[in-house]
Coordinates of C-alpha atoms and ligand atoms in Angstrom, one line a residue:
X95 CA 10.2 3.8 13.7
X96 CA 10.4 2.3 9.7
X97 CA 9.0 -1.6 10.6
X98 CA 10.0 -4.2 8.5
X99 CA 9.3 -7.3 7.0
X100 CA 12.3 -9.1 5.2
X101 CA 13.5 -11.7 4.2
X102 CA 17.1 -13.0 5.1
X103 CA 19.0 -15.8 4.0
X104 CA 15.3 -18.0 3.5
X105 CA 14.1 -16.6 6.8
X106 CA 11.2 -14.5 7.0
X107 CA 11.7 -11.7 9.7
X108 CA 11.2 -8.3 11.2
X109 CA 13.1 -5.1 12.2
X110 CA 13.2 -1.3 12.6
X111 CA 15.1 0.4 10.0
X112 CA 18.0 2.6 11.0
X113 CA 19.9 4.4 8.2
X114 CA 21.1 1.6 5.5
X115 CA 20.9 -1.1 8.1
X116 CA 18.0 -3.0 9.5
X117 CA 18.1 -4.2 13.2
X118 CA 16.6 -7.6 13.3
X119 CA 14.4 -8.7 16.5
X120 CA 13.5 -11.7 15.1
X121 CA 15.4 -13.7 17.6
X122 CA 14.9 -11.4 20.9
X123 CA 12.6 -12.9 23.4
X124 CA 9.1 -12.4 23.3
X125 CA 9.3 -11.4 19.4
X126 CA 6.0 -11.6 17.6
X127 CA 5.3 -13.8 14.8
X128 CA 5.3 -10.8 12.5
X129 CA 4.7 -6.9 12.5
X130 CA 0.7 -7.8 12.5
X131 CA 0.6 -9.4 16.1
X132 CA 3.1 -6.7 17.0
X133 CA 0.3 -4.2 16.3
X134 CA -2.3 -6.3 17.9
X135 CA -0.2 -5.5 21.1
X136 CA -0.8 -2.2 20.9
X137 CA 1.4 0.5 22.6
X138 CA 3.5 -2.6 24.5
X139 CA 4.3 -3.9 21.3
X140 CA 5.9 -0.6 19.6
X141 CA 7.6 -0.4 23.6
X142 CA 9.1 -4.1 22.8
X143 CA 10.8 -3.0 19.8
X144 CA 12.1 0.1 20.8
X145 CA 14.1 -2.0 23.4
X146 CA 14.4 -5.4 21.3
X147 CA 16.0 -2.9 18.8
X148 CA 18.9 -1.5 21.0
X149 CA 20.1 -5.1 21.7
X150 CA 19.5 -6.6 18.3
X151 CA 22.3 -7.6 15.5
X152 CA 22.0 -4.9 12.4
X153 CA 22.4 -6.5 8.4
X154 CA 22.9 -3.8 5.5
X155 CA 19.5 -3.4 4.2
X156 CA 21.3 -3.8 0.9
X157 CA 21.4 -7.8 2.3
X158 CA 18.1 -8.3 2.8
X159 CA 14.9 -8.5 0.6
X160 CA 12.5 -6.3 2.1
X161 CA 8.6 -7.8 2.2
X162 CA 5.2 -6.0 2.4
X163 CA 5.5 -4.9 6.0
X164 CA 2.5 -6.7 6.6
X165 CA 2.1 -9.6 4.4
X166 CA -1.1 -11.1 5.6
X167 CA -3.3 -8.4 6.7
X168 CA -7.2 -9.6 7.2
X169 CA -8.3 -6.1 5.0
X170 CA -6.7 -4.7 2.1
X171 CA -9.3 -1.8 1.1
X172 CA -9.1 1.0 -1.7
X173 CA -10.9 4.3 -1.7
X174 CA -11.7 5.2 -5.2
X175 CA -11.9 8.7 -7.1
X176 CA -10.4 10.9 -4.1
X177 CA -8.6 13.6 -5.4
X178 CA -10.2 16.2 -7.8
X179 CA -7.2 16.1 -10.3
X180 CA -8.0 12.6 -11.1
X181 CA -11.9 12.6 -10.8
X182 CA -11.6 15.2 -13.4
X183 CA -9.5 13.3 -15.9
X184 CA -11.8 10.4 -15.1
X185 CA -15.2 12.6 -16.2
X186 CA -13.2 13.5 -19.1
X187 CA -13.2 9.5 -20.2
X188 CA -16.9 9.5 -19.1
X189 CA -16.3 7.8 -15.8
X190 CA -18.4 9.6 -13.2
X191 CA -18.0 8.6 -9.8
X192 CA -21.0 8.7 -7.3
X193 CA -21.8 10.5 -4.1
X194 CA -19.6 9.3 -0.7
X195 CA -17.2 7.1 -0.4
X196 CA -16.7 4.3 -2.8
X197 CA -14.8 1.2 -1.0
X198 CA -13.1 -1.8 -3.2
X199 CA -11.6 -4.5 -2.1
X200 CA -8.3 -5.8 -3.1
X201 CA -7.9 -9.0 -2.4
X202 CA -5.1 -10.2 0.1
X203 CA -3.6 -12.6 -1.7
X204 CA -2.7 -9.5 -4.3
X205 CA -0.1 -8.4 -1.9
X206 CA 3.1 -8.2 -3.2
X207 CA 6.7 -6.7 -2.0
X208 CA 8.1 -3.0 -2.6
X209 CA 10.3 -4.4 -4.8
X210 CA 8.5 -7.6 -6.3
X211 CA 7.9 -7.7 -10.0
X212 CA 4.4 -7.2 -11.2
X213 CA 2.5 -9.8 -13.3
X214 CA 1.1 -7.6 -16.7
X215 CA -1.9 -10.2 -17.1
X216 CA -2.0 -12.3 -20.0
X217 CA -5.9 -11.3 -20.7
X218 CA -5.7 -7.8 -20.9
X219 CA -4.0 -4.9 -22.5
X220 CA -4.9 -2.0 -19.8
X221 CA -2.4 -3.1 -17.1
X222 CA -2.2 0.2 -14.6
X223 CA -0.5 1.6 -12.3
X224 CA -2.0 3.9 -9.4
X225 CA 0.3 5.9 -6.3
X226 CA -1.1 6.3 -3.1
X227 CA -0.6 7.2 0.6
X228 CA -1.8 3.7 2.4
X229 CA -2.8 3.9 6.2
X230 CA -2.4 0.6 8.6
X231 CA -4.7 0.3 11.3
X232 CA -3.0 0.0 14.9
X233 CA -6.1 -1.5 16.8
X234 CA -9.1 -3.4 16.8
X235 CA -11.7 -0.8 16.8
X236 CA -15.6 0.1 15.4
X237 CA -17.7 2.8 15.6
X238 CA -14.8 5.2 15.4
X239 CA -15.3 9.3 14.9
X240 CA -13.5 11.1 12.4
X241 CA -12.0 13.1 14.9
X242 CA -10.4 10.3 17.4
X243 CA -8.9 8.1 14.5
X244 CA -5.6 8.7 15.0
X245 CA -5.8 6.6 17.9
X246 CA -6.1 3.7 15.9
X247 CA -4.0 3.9 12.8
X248 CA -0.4 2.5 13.0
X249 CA 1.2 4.1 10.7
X250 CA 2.2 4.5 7.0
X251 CA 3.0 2.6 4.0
X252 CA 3.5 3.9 -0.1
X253 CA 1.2 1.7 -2.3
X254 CA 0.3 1.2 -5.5
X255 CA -3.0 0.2 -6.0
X256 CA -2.2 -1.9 -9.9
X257 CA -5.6 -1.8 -11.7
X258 CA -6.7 -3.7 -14.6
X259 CA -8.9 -1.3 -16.3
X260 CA -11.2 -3.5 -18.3
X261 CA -11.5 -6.6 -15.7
X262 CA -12.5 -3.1 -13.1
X263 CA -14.6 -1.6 -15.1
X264 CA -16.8 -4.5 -15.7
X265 CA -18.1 -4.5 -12.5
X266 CA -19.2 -1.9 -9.9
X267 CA -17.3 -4.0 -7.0
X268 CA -14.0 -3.3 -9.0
X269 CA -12.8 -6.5 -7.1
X270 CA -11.2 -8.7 -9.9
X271 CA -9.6 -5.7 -11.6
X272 CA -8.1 -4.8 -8.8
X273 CA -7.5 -7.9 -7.3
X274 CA -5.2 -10.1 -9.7
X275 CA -1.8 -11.7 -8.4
X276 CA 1.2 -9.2 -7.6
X277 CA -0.9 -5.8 -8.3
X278 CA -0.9 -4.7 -4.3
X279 CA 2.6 -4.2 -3.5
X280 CA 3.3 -2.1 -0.8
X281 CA 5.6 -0.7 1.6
X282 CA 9.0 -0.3 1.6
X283 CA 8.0 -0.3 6.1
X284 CA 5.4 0.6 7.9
X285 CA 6.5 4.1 9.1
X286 CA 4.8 5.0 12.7
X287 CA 2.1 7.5 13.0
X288 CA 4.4 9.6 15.4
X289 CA 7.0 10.3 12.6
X290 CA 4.5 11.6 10.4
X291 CA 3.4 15.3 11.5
X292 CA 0.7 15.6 8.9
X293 CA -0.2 12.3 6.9
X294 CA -2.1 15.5 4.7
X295 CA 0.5 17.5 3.5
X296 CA 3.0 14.9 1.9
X297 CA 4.1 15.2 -1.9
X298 CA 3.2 11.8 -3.7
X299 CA 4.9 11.1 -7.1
X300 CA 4.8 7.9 -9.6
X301 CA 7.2 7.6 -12.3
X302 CA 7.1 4.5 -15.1
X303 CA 10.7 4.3 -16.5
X304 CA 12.2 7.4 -15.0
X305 CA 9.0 9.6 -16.6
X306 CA 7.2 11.9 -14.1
X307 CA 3.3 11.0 -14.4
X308 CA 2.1 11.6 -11.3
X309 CA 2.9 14.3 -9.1
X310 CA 0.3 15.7 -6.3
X311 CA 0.4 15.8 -2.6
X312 CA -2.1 14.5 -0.2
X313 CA -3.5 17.9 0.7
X314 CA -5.3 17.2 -1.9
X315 CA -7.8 14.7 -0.7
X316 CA -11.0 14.9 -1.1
X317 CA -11.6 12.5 1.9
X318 CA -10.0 13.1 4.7
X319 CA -8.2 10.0 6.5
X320 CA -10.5 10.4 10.4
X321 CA -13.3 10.2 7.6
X322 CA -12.5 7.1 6.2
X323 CA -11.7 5.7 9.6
X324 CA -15.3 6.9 10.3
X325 CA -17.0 5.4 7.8
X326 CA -16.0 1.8 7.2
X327 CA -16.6 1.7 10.9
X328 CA -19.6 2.3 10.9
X329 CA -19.8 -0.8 9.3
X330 CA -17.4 -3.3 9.9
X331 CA -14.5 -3.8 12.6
X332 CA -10.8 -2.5 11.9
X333 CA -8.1 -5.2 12.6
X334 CA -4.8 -4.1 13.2
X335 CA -3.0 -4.8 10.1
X336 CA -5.5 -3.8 8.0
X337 CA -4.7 -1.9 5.2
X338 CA -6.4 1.4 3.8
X339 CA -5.3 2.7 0.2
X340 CA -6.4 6.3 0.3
X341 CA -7.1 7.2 -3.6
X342 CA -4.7 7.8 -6.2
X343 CA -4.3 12.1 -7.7
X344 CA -4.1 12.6 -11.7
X345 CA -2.1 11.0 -14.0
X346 CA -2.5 7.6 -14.3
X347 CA -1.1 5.6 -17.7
X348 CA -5.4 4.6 -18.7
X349 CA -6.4 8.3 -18.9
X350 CA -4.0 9.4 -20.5
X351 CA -4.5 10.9 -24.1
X352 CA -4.0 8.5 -26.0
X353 CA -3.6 5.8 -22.7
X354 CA -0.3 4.5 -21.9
X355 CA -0.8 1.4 -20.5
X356 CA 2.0 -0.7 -18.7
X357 CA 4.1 -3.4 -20.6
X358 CA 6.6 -5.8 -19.7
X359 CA 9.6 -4.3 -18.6
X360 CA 8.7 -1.2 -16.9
X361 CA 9.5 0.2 -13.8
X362 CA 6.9 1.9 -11.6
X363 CA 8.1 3.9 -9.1
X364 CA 6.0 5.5 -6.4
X365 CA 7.4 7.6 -3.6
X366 CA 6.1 9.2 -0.7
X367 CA 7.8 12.0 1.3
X368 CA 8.7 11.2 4.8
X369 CA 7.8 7.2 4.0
X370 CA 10.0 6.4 1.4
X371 CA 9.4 4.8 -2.3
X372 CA 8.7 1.3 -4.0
X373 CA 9.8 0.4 -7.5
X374 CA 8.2 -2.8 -9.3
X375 CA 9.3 -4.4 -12.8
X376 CA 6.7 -5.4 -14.6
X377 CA 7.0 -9.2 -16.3
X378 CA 4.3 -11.0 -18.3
X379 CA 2.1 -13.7 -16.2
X380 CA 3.4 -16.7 -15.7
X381 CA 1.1 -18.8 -16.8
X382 CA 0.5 -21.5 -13.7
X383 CA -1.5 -25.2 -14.9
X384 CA -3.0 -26.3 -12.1
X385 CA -2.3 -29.7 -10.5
Ligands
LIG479 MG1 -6.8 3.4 -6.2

C-alpha cells in the first residue's frame, strides 16, 4: 500500500493511494489519528486499512495536497557519508569521514511536504540539496540484529536530506545545518515494506531544474539498512514513525567543481524507483519577528 497524509479542503487526513486517486479513511470507524498510531498498531493497523480502504470515498490525488506521510514522527535521523561515490567527492574537498556509522539528527520540526517549498536561509550562501532512500520504522523495538530488521521497518519514503553546508560543517553534530525550517521534506507516501522486493537495488536520481545531478542506486550502500537498524538499537529505542535517512550517493550541488549551490527558484527533484518522487521550490526565508 502507498499511505498518505493530505490535506483536503482544511482537513488534515489519511489514505492509501490507488492509481490517480486517494481513498480517504479518515472518516471510517476506528481510524487512527494519523499514519503514526496506525503503525503503532502494528499488523492490525495495515489489516484496518486494507478493509477501511475498500469502503472509503476516493478524491483525485490532483485535489488534494499531499503531507509528509508522517508529519510528527518522534526521530528524524540521517546516516552520513554512505555511499563510496560521494565519500570520494567529499575526500576530494578534504572532508574525511570517520570509522562506523555517523548519526545526525534532523530536527522534527524540519519536516516539510513532498511538494512544500524550501526556505534558502537568509544567513548562508551553501543551501543544498541531498536524495535518499528514507526507511520508517513499523514497531517499537531495541536491541534489534541486522538480520531480523525487517520486522520492524514499515516501509519507504523518498527524502531529501537539505543541508546547509557552512551551519553543518561547523559542528561535528551537523544538527543546525541540517536542521533549519522546511529542509526535511519527505514522502510523496509511505510505501509498505511488502511492495518493495529489495529496498537495495532501487535507482535513486535528484535533478535541480530538470538537470541530472544525481544518479546512483541503493546497491551502492555502504551500510546496509538491518545494519543501521542494529546499531542505533543498540542504543536507543525505535518508535514507529521514526524516520531513518540512509545517506545520499555523489553529486550533490557543494561538491561540485566549482559548487552549485541552491537559489531561489529552483526545483529539486528526487525520485525513487518503486516509491515515487518529490519536487520542492526553493523560496528565500521568510523572515518571522517574533511576538
Ligand atoms: Mg544525508
Amino acid at each position: 500500500m502507498k499511505l498518505a497524509t493530505f490535506r483536503h479542503q482544511g482537513a488534515l487526513k489519511i489514505g492509501v493511494v490507488e492509481g490517480a486517486d486517494v481513498a480517504d479513511v479518515t472518516a471510517q470507524p476506528g481510524a487512527p489519528a494519523g499514519l503514526r498510531e496506525l503503525l503503532a498498531r502494528g499488523a492490525d493497523g495495515l489489516a484496518w486499512m486494507r478493509q477501511a480502504m475498500q469502503e472509503s470515498p476516493r478524491l483525485p490525488l490532483a485535489q488534494v495536497q499531499l503531507c509528509a506521510p508522517i508529519p510528527a514522527p518522534q526521530k528524524f535521523l540521517g546516516l552520513g557519508g554512505n555511499y563510496a561515490s560521494h565519500l570520494a567527492e567529499a575526500a576530494k574537498a578534504g572532508i574525511v569521514r570517520g570509522a562506523g556509522q555517523v548519526w545526525f539528527n534532523k530536527q522534527v520540526s524540519c519536516i516539510s511536504g513532498p511538494y512544500d517549498p524550501v526556505h534558502k536561509p537568509f544567513v548562508s550562501k551553501q543551501f543544498d540539496y541531498e536524495g535518499e532512500l528514507g526507511v520508517i520504522i513499523g514497531r517499537r523495538c531495541r536491541h534489534v540484529r541486522a538480520e531480523d530488521a525487517d520486522a520492524v521497518i514499515a516501509g519507504y519514503v523518498v527524502v531529501n536530506d537539505m543541508s546547509v553546508r557552512d551551519w553543518q560543517l561547523r559542528a561535528p553534530t551537523h544538527t543546525l545545518g541540517k536542521s533549519f525550517d522546511t529542509h526535511g521534506p519527505f514522502g510523496p507516501w509511505l510505501v509498505t515494506r511488502d511492495e518493495i522486493a529489495d529496498p537495495h537495488a532501487l535507482s535513486i536520481r535528484t535533478w535541480v531544474n530538470g538537470e541530472l545531478r544525481q544518479d546512483a542506486n541503493t546497491a551502492e550502500m555502504i551500510n546496509r539498512i538491518g545494519e543501521m537498524v542494529a546499531e542505533l538499537t543498540t542504543a536507543f529505542t525505535l518508535e514507529p514513525g521514526d524516520v531513518l535517512a540512509t545517506g545520499s550517493p555523489a553529486g550533490c550541488g557543494g561538491l561540485m567543481e566549482p559548487p552549485r549551490y541552491l537559489q531561489a527558484g529552483d526545483v529539486v527533484r528526487v525520485e525513487i524507483e518503486a516509491i515515487g518522487a518529490i519536487e520542492n521550490r526553493v523560496i528565500p526565508e521568510p523572515r518571522k519577528d517574533n511576538p
